[in-house]
XYZ file of C-alpha atoms in Angstrom:
685
model
C 313.422 205.368 66.457
C 312.106 208.878 67.263
C 312.462 209.288 71.070
C 309.512 211.648 71.227
C 307.233 208.966 69.786
C 308.610 206.398 72.201
C 307.955 208.600 75.213
C 304.364 209.264 74.158
C 303.307 205.610 73.816
C 302.669 204.901 77.551
C 300.637 208.089 77.836
C 298.556 207.085 74.832
C 297.897 203.651 76.323
C 296.838 205.212 79.666
C 294.469 207.608 77.940
C 292.905 204.732 75.988
C 292.473 202.694 79.175
C 290.761 205.584 80.998
C 288.516 206.304 78.063
C 287.360 202.708 77.870
C 286.878 202.363 81.637
C 284.851 205.348 82.837
C 284.448 203.957 86.379
C 288.216 203.810 86.820
C 288.508 207.388 85.568
C 285.902 208.597 88.049
C 287.633 206.842 90.958
C 291.005 208.331 90.044
C 289.564 211.839 89.625
C 287.732 211.711 92.961
C 290.791 210.355 94.776
C 293.009 213.140 93.444
C 290.467 215.830 94.428
C 290.177 214.430 97.978
C 293.986 214.268 98.292
C 294.361 217.916 97.204
C 291.624 218.968 99.609
C 293.347 217.232 102.521
C 296.654 218.909 101.711
C 294.995 222.355 101.539
C 293.204 221.834 104.879
C 296.445 220.572 106.502
C 298.461 223.641 105.537
C 295.601 226.028 106.300
C 295.223 224.559 109.826
C 298.971 224.650 110.314
C 299.388 228.308 109.271
C 296.177 229.533 110.871
C 297.229 229.116 114.503
C 294.742 229.235 117.323
C 294.214 232.984 117.277
C 293.606 233.295 113.538
C 290.291 233.016 111.829
C 289.826 231.896 108.256
C 291.348 234.321 105.786
C 288.594 236.522 104.471
C 289.818 239.095 101.961
C 287.579 242.021 101.123
C 285.386 241.484 98.137
C 287.030 242.878 94.988
C 285.799 246.164 93.591
C 283.834 245.488 90.427
C 281.818 247.593 88.069
C 278.586 248.193 89.940
C 275.272 247.304 88.435
C 272.174 248.895 89.914
C 269.795 246.503 91.574
C 266.572 246.080 89.613
C 263.695 248.012 91.121
C 261.013 245.919 92.793
C 257.443 247.150 92.635
C 256.523 246.654 96.302
C 254.058 249.516 96.406
C 256.475 251.812 98.269
C 257.192 255.337 97.094
C 260.616 255.447 95.486
C 263.279 258.039 96.316
C 266.610 258.100 94.503
C 269.592 259.905 96.050
C 272.367 260.709 93.568
C 275.912 261.755 94.394
C 278.823 263.264 92.499
C 281.918 262.985 94.677
C 285.667 263.467 94.375
C 286.873 262.713 97.903
C 283.906 260.758 99.295
C 282.206 263.558 101.276
C 279.211 263.901 98.937
C 278.769 260.136 98.933
C 278.924 260.097 102.744
C 276.239 262.793 103.006
C 274.040 260.958 100.492
C 274.285 257.727 102.466
C 273.734 259.481 105.792
C 270.608 261.115 104.342
C 269.356 257.740 103.144
C 270.017 256.052 106.490
C 268.020 258.632 108.423
C 265.271 258.736 105.795
C 264.846 254.967 106.019
C 264.346 255.301 109.771
C 261.785 258.102 109.317
C 259.748 256.745 106.400
C 259.027 253.036 106.512
C 256.571 253.274 103.609
C 259.195 254.600 101.185
C 262.159 252.932 99.491
C 265.467 254.815 99.258
C 268.447 253.993 97.103
C 271.788 255.791 96.810
C 273.229 255.939 93.288
C 276.603 256.949 91.885
C 275.768 259.202 88.914
C 278.291 257.385 86.746
C 276.569 254.062 87.432
C 273.045 255.346 86.774
C 273.310 255.011 83.008
C 275.822 253.233 80.802
C 275.056 255.520 77.852
C 273.880 259.125 77.740
C 270.600 258.099 76.105
C 269.725 256.057 79.201
C 269.778 259.137 81.434
C 266.647 260.510 79.786
C 264.897 257.152 79.744
C 265.539 256.555 83.453
C 264.976 260.094 84.730
C 261.512 260.108 83.139
C 260.548 257.326 85.550
C 261.756 259.171 88.668
C 259.309 261.168 90.779
C 261.425 262.203 93.783
C 265.217 262.653 93.767
C 267.943 264.315 95.818
C 271.330 265.328 94.428
C 274.587 265.718 96.367
C 277.026 267.391 93.985
C 280.582 268.524 94.674
C 282.392 271.185 92.644
C 286.166 271.133 92.383
C 288.909 272.961 90.498
C 287.678 275.785 88.289
C 283.966 275.087 88.741
C 284.241 271.555 87.355
C 282.067 268.526 88.115
C 283.598 265.532 89.829
C 284.890 262.690 87.693
C 281.890 260.466 88.411
C 279.386 263.258 87.650
C 281.091 264.776 84.582
C 279.194 262.730 81.988
C 275.788 263.393 83.569
C 276.566 267.092 84.093
C 277.542 267.638 80.469
C 274.497 265.765 79.186
C 272.003 267.424 81.531
C 273.155 271.046 81.397
C 273.335 270.970 77.606
C 269.805 269.607 77.271
C 267.723 272.749 77.164
C 266.268 271.730 73.815
C 264.398 268.934 75.593
C 261.899 271.432 76.978
C 259.904 270.849 80.172
C 260.021 267.053 80.179
C 260.495 266.579 83.963
C 257.146 267.895 85.190
C 256.541 264.763 87.268
C 259.824 265.168 89.133
C 260.317 266.794 92.541
C 263.854 267.315 93.728
C 266.399 268.851 96.100
C 270.075 269.690 95.473
C 272.860 270.022 98.029
C 276.176 271.357 96.766
C 279.649 270.861 98.202
C 282.180 273.581 97.470
C 284.557 276.127 98.957
C 283.682 279.809 99.123
C 287.330 280.769 98.627
C 287.035 279.685 94.990
C 285.548 281.880 92.290
C 283.008 279.340 91.013
C 281.593 278.429 94.420
C 279.225 275.447 94.068
C 278.852 276.068 90.342
C 277.868 272.470 89.560
C 275.044 272.339 92.131
C 273.728 275.743 91.064
C 273.705 274.873 87.366
C 272.050 271.485 87.872
C 269.432 273.172 90.088
C 268.736 275.777 87.395
C 268.622 273.142 84.648
C 266.137 271.024 86.619
C 263.738 273.974 86.900
C 264.184 274.874 83.219
C 263.358 271.286 82.271
C 260.134 271.241 84.276
C 261.084 269.768 87.642
C 259.681 271.168 90.911
C 262.207 272.383 93.503
C 261.335 271.244 97.050
C 263.891 273.397 98.919
C 266.475 276.014 97.900
C 269.766 274.588 96.698
C 272.065 273.882 99.651
C 275.450 275.594 99.419
C 277.904 273.595 101.513
C 281.111 275.492 102.283
C 284.141 273.347 103.074
C 286.082 276.455 104.060
C 284.011 276.525 107.263
C 281.973 273.561 108.526
C 280.260 271.800 105.666
C 278.628 269.338 108.082
C 276.659 272.206 109.636
C 275.570 273.344 106.178
C 274.384 269.825 105.398
C 272.500 269.561 108.698
C 270.735 272.883 108.123
C 269.692 271.898 104.594
C 268.557 268.460 105.739
C 266.256 270.049 108.339
C 264.562 271.963 105.509
C 264.055 268.752 103.550
C 262.303 266.687 106.236
C 259.045 268.709 106.340
C 258.801 268.446 102.537
C 259.359 264.701 102.644
C 256.839 264.408 105.489
C 254.190 265.859 103.161
C 255.145 263.510 100.339
C 255.948 260.264 102.111
C 253.675 260.146 105.157
C 250.023 259.158 105.182
C 247.469 261.043 107.263
C 247.399 258.258 109.842
C 251.191 258.372 110.301
C 252.567 260.063 113.385
C 253.929 263.505 112.607
C 257.687 263.680 112.803
C 259.974 260.833 113.654
C 258.569 258.641 116.421
C 261.916 258.664 118.193
C 264.836 261.069 117.686
C 267.249 259.676 115.120
C 270.845 259.151 116.147
C 273.291 258.254 113.393
C 275.192 255.081 114.156
C 278.940 255.306 114.627
C 280.427 253.756 111.512
C 282.406 250.592 112.112
C 283.925 247.939 109.876
C 283.781 244.294 110.804
C 287.407 243.420 111.487
C 288.997 239.997 111.041
C 292.441 239.436 112.539
C 294.908 237.134 110.815
C 298.131 235.368 111.563
C 300.904 237.539 110.076
C 302.972 234.558 108.884
C 302.227 235.309 105.230
C 302.237 239.101 105.539
C 305.377 239.828 103.458
C 304.243 237.690 100.521
C 300.725 239.133 100.519
C 301.826 242.755 100.767
C 304.354 242.186 97.992
C 301.574 240.909 95.721
C 299.486 243.984 96.516
C 302.394 246.243 95.553
C 302.727 244.897 92.023
C 300.987 246.112 88.869
C 297.245 246.409 89.320
C 296.341 243.808 86.694
C 293.352 245.827 85.503
C 292.707 246.782 81.903
C 291.831 250.301 83.064
C 294.133 252.441 85.199
C 292.148 254.943 87.262
C 291.728 256.237 90.808
C 290.364 252.871 91.971
C 293.011 250.925 90.046
C 296.286 252.888 90.037
C 299.517 251.402 88.782
C 302.918 251.297 90.437
C 305.440 253.782 89.048
C 309.053 254.139 90.168
C 310.612 257.525 90.839
C 313.167 257.748 88.055
C 314.588 261.191 88.830
C 314.282 263.890 91.466
C 316.011 267.263 91.670
C 315.650 270.513 93.576
C 314.598 273.480 91.419
C 315.346 276.267 93.902
C 318.909 277.440 94.493
C 320.631 276.992 97.894
C 319.898 280.668 98.634
C 316.153 279.971 98.775
C 314.462 279.229 102.106
C 311.785 277.247 100.289
C 311.798 274.145 98.113
C 310.352 273.038 94.776
C 310.908 269.543 93.448
C 311.108 268.264 89.869
C 310.185 264.582 89.949
C 309.806 262.028 87.156
C 307.734 258.861 87.333
C 308.816 256.014 85.046
C 305.708 254.677 83.271
C 307.462 252.428 80.734
C 305.682 249.082 80.536
C 302.848 250.093 82.878
C 300.210 250.639 80.189
C 299.739 254.180 81.486
C 299.605 256.969 78.909
C 298.976 260.701 79.099
C 298.423 263.769 76.960
C 299.913 267.209 77.337
C 297.869 269.149 79.907
C 296.573 266.106 81.821
C 296.828 265.645 85.605
C 298.535 262.841 87.487
C 297.008 261.520 90.698
C 299.559 260.316 93.248
C 298.813 258.115 96.251
C 301.552 258.886 98.754
C 302.272 257.746 102.296
C 302.257 259.466 105.660
C 305.545 260.310 107.351
C 306.979 257.758 109.796
C 306.752 260.244 112.689
C 303.039 260.805 111.909
C 302.321 257.058 111.875
C 304.277 256.510 115.109
C 302.183 259.205 116.797
C 298.961 257.562 115.595
C 300.099 254.145 116.841
C 300.876 255.631 120.250
C 297.424 257.251 120.471
C 295.560 254.103 119.357
C 297.472 251.813 121.704
C 297.271 248.818 119.330
C 300.384 246.782 118.347
C 301.712 248.075 114.989
C 302.118 244.608 113.464
C 298.480 243.666 114.094
C 297.424 242.052 110.806
C 293.784 242.501 109.866
C 291.196 242.926 107.140
C 288.109 245.170 107.163
C 284.674 244.221 105.861
C 281.460 246.076 105.047
C 279.239 243.055 105.621
C 278.314 240.906 108.586
C 279.492 237.310 108.848
C 276.232 236.160 107.267
C 276.856 238.423 104.257
C 274.259 241.094 105.017
C 275.451 244.728 104.750
C 276.412 246.723 107.829
C 275.072 250.156 108.893
C 272.899 250.684 105.855
C 275.768 250.591 103.398
C 277.325 253.891 104.557
C 280.830 252.490 105.025
C 283.653 253.564 102.726
C 285.081 250.801 100.491
C 287.488 248.494 102.350
C 291.231 248.441 101.743
C 293.342 245.284 101.309
C 294.459 243.179 104.296
C 297.602 244.589 105.949
C 299.267 245.431 109.246
C 298.042 248.371 111.286
C 301.290 250.215 110.568
C 300.801 249.775 106.809
C 297.159 250.878 107.013
C 298.187 254.062 108.829
C 300.910 254.763 106.279
C 298.764 254.195 103.187
C 295.087 254.747 103.974
C 294.541 257.094 106.944
C 294.257 260.870 106.624
C 295.780 261.810 109.974
C 296.598 265.498 109.485
C 293.301 267.007 108.321
C 290.961 268.543 110.890
C 288.417 265.965 112.116
C 284.779 266.218 111.081
C 282.052 266.370 113.721
C 281.091 262.772 112.990
C 284.653 261.767 113.935
C 284.339 263.614 117.253
C 281.136 261.685 118.007
C 282.880 258.405 117.181
C 285.731 259.333 119.541
C 283.209 260.287 122.242
C 281.570 256.871 121.970
C 284.896 255.256 122.870
C 286.197 257.698 125.478
C 286.509 256.132 128.935
C 286.646 259.530 130.673
C 283.057 260.891 130.911
C 284.306 264.494 130.920
C 286.218 263.949 127.690
C 283.218 262.227 126.099
C 280.958 265.152 127.061
C 283.427 267.682 125.716
C 283.700 265.847 122.369
C 279.914 265.623 122.064
C 279.599 269.324 122.849
C 282.074 270.275 120.099
C 280.044 268.173 117.653
C 276.700 269.631 118.743
C 274.815 272.641 117.332
C 275.428 274.545 120.585
C 279.171 273.961 120.240
C 279.245 275.200 116.645
C 281.229 278.384 117.314
C 283.778 276.659 119.506
C 284.267 273.886 116.929
C 284.771 276.545 114.238
C 287.445 278.250 116.348
C 289.132 275.393 118.233
C 289.187 272.857 115.366
C 288.767 274.633 112.018
C 290.381 278.056 112.488
C 293.187 276.570 114.602
C 293.781 273.904 111.921
C 293.965 271.189 114.573
C 294.758 267.844 113.005
C 292.984 264.616 113.895
C 296.065 263.503 115.830
C 296.178 266.778 117.788
C 292.530 266.344 118.761
C 293.086 262.718 119.796
C 296.060 263.811 121.917
C 293.758 266.279 123.742
C 291.361 263.408 124.565
C 293.690 260.522 125.504
C 290.936 258.341 126.942
C 289.336 258.032 123.494
C 290.640 254.727 122.150
C 288.474 253.714 119.174
C 288.861 250.121 117.979
C 290.432 249.596 114.549
C 287.076 249.085 112.838
C 285.743 252.397 114.159
C 288.970 254.345 113.563
C 289.196 253.540 109.853
C 285.437 253.720 109.185
C 284.288 256.643 111.316
C 287.258 258.624 112.636
C 289.997 258.875 110.027
C 288.996 259.763 106.456
C 290.701 257.874 103.642
C 293.996 259.399 102.505
C 293.192 260.936 99.118
C 295.385 261.109 96.018
C 297.106 264.414 95.338
C 296.707 265.832 91.829
C 299.440 267.592 89.891
C 299.435 269.234 86.477
C 301.798 267.121 84.392
C 304.809 269.231 83.421
C 305.903 267.234 80.380
C 304.702 266.257 76.908
C 304.566 262.668 75.634
C 306.166 263.958 72.436
C 309.301 264.639 74.468
C 308.897 262.173 77.352
C 306.626 259.269 76.314
C 307.802 256.975 79.128
C 307.985 259.584 81.896
C 305.473 261.727 83.751
C 307.080 264.907 85.083
C 305.770 266.648 88.212
C 306.667 270.106 89.524
C 305.828 270.267 93.231
C 306.317 273.057 95.794
C 307.046 271.808 99.301
C 304.200 272.510 101.735
C 305.775 273.432 105.055
C 304.623 275.907 107.676
C 303.462 276.570 111.213
C 299.779 276.270 112.117
C 298.019 278.525 114.675
C 298.598 275.873 117.369
C 302.358 275.914 116.751
C 302.404 272.570 114.960
C 304.716 272.375 111.958
C 302.554 271.141 109.091
C 304.379 269.124 106.454
C 302.460 268.424 103.266
C 301.999 264.673 102.947
C 302.764 264.281 99.244
C 305.182 267.192 98.776
C 307.289 265.954 101.714
C 307.237 262.445 100.276
C 308.434 263.789 96.929
C 311.217 265.844 98.520
C 312.454 262.767 100.388
C 311.945 260.304 97.506
C 314.876 258.135 96.451
C 315.142 258.121 92.617
C 316.209 255.186 90.478
C 319.375 256.994 89.382
C 320.534 256.916 93.024
C 319.420 253.468 94.159
C 317.853 250.270 92.836
C 315.665 250.411 95.963
C 313.986 253.539 94.654
C 310.790 255.142 95.894
C 307.554 254.358 94.077
C 303.902 255.335 94.292
C 300.545 254.169 92.925
C 299.575 256.718 90.266
C 296.930 257.288 87.597
C 296.159 259.934 84.972
C 293.093 262.156 85.005
C 292.216 263.657 81.652
C 291.926 267.426 81.393
C 290.422 269.896 78.949
C 293.488 272.104 79.433
C 294.788 271.470 75.917
C 296.599 273.380 73.218
C 294.443 274.439 70.225
C 294.066 271.711 67.601
C 295.406 274.210 65.067
C 299.010 274.984 66.054
C 298.854 278.324 64.204
C 296.281 279.737 66.652
C 297.969 282.312 68.952
C 298.083 281.569 72.682
C 298.677 283.395 75.971
C 299.985 281.391 78.951
C 299.917 282.787 82.508
C 301.495 280.652 85.233
C 303.558 281.928 88.168
C 305.409 279.512 90.452
C 304.412 275.887 89.978
C 301.614 277.197 87.747
C 304.315 276.933 85.086
C 303.957 273.114 85.141
C 301.482 272.511 82.285
C 303.088 275.260 80.185
C 306.414 273.456 80.354
C 304.522 270.554 78.771
C 302.952 272.938 76.237
C 306.366 274.290 75.236
C 307.838 270.797 74.927
C 304.910 269.959 72.650
C 305.357 273.106 70.557
C 309.105 272.540 70.239
C 308.541 268.957 69.054
C 305.978 270.210 66.505
C 308.342 272.932 65.291
C 311.193 270.456 64.904
C 308.813 268.287 62.849
C 308.229 271.196 60.483
C 304.844 272.316 61.809
C 304.084 276.055 61.700
C 303.426 277.643 65.098
C 301.298 280.684 65.899
C 302.448 283.523 68.185
C 302.671 282.803 71.918
C 303.367 284.751 75.102
C 304.310 283.187 78.447
C 303.857 285.221 81.644
C 305.813 283.639 84.499
C 306.372 284.942 88.013
C 308.611 284.137 90.962
C 310.219 285.980 93.883
C 313.840 286.341 92.871
C 315.825 285.168 89.843
C 318.683 284.035 92.118
C 316.435 281.789 94.207
C 313.284 280.426 92.568
C 313.402 281.053 88.815
C 312.517 277.420 88.114
C 313.471 275.904 84.736
C 315.231 279.171 83.812
C 317.632 277.605 81.301
C 314.856 275.542 79.715
C 312.590 278.559 79.314
C 315.339 280.611 77.712
C 316.078 277.737 75.349
C 312.389 277.447 74.430
C 312.427 281.159 73.584
C 315.586 280.847 71.484
C 314.181 277.837 69.621
C 310.899 279.622 68.844
C 308.626 277.388 70.941
C 307.478 280.576 72.683
C 307.507 283.972 70.982
C 307.885 286.073 74.111
C 308.855 285.215 77.705
C 307.904 287.791 80.352
C 308.953 287.218 83.971
C 307.713 289.151 87.003
C 309.969 289.139 90.101
C 307.992 290.030 93.224
C 310.954 290.422 95.610
C 313.630 292.118 93.516
C 312.645 295.749 93.134
C 311.343 298.377 95.533
C 307.752 297.363 94.689
C 306.256 293.916 94.242
C 305.646 292.976 90.628
C 303.289 290.141 89.690
C 302.155 288.545 86.433
C 299.094 290.794 86.240
C 301.397 293.842 86.132
C 303.264 292.321 83.188
C 299.912 291.632 81.547
C 298.963 295.308 81.733
C 302.252 296.213 80.059
C 301.273 293.928 77.181
C 297.585 294.909 77.130
C 297.489 295.738 73.385
C 299.211 292.451 72.460
C 296.814 290.462 74.632
C 293.794 292.178 73.083
C 295.173 291.556 69.590
C 295.595 287.827 70.294
C 292.069 287.569 71.743
C 290.632 289.493 68.774
C 292.361 287.113 66.368
C 290.736 284.032 67.939
C 293.579 283.228 70.331
C 293.417 281.205 73.535
C 294.136 282.332 77.108
C 295.456 279.813 79.664
C 295.870 280.400 83.409
C 297.377 277.954 85.894
C 298.062 278.293 89.607
C 296.498 279.461 92.855
C 292.729 279.915 92.543
C 292.172 281.986 95.669
C 294.626 284.796 94.892
C 296.486 284.811 91.587
C 293.701 283.473 89.351
C 291.238 286.074 90.680
C 293.730 288.897 90.154
C 294.515 287.685 86.634
C 290.800 287.428 85.831
C 290.203 291.005 86.963
C 293.213 292.178 84.950
C 291.973 290.364 81.842
C 288.569 291.993 82.338
C 290.254 295.414 82.548
C 292.328 294.813 79.414
C 289.308 293.678 77.389
C 287.213 296.630 78.568
C 289.864 299.284 77.923
C 291.409 297.908 74.750
C 288.034 297.019 73.239
C 286.347 300.234 74.400
C 283.498 298.181 75.872
C 281.170 298.835 78.772
C 281.221 296.530 81.795
C 278.266 294.410 80.651
C 279.696 293.735 77.182
C 283.101 293.010 78.690
C 281.610 290.459 81.070
C 279.729 288.861 78.184
C 282.847 288.647 76.009
C 284.966 287.074 78.763
C 282.179 284.613 79.570
C 281.939 283.662 75.895
C 285.664 283.007 75.857
C 285.146 280.564 78.729
C 282.069 278.958 77.194
C 283.869 278.448 73.869
C 286.921 276.906 75.507
C 289.225 279.803 74.644
C 289.780 280.936 78.242
C 290.924 277.870 80.185
C 292.047 277.687 83.793
C 293.843 274.919 85.678
C 293.614 276.214 89.235
C 293.706 274.800 92.729
């Protein structure tokens, strides 16, 4: 007899019995459900303890769908934001909160530009229905839009053929940028120009926020220009002029739920595993182990540059040559210990933060940043709190609200006030005082956890690095080339870069099974080699600006070894001294010998009697550079935007003007066309 058949007979009989007696089946099903429920309640009560409330994890982040508009007779105002670090979003929400208090007969909604339309065609359809909009648009990198605004920006600024189709639209634009960069607030300026060209009416001049100084002051000044315009549009004649009472922005605060830490290790372990999402991005990074780490400078150097490799095998993460990797790192232990001492809260306090009230209604008008997963206070300070940046004025006001010493509270409010503008600029910004330094100066300010993470400490942002490898050579590794950030601030504090210090201290897999790891993701870039490998190229990248070109040369070597014909190429690299910081020297020489690069030119700024930089080497090769440009070649620049990239740009301008025998206007036009056509590309920071 077949034993498998024998074992299945009782089960078959039971199934037949239940099928024929539905009442018995219902009784059994109900009994089992009640039993399971009792067991769950028993263990929940047992683990919860008296001090713990029911576990209430933050609601998962999902793809946002805009709420359908309700025709309630109110005038509609849409506030868009394009943000990279959250500042533009914060300003947009702050504007909406105050506007709601000022104009009760209008309806305001804050919209992420990426969520506004699923397809490009929807942008036009939806914008036609808008009558009053405000834009908060950040510019980053080499005049690029933020990730969430990139699709809209491309669609809108390339739409001049649409004509004046926005004649029913009135608008204002506030830009967020940094005046140290060449393309200061380029995105805001271009969107402002495009709106006028397409028929919209500008309410106020475009606001040019400068993060190099105090961008909050710039926002406040622009906002004060907007209110009179909105008064004219949103108030009836019988309304009182101006706000009935002065508006005071609420101090942001999460609702905090404290939990029994009995299950902390298991929960935090689950949060450290792969993200489980089909898409890996800034909101859903994946865990990657540090496979290898090595110092690139010689022992003679007083500085440090790290080569680090993330293992991405089996993660689902992929990259292309020229892309960027975003790395979420952790604060140093000494930094976290200092924060714990200043907050005066036990480090193992286990909690979760929430953006809604217990009844499910939103808190503070929806201005709170997204919550992070439940964890201990120590973990939250390690992973989520930006403790070393200078505090914003809103953070000073939040500290003032929780300072027990009246003198300290007054002093904090003064620094955050318009009358204290100059002192804030000097004492906080110019002195590069960190949040922790400021808190140490005002020891009576003890914000509760919900206030600290919502309104005092910004969220620790990912650091971006140009990937220094090619998937043709390293398909399961992402290589990073990182210079250590280390130096003394005006106050005497030694500033250690959060991510670069983490990388320098990382334990690689080839040294220990308990290796370091980080949540990472890839951000696509337009910094790509020409599709036709025979097109000549010029690469200019001193220091760690070499990173993407190392990937380029790996790619070219792989193509050459596969029998593909390569066009001419020149690499301009610069460092201080060949005995100290000539990073990847052997590799570069091997690339030259193998034909991956036609000519390698290195400028050493600390070897001879005079300093020599890459732009000096460029002038020596002026005729070759002009020949490559004239033959349809590409020019790539990577590195420091504030110094090197500007000098290289001026040098390129000089070469084009002199070698092409052009006047200044025609030279400017030619260089701009190179940029517009994607033949002059810059990866700068």
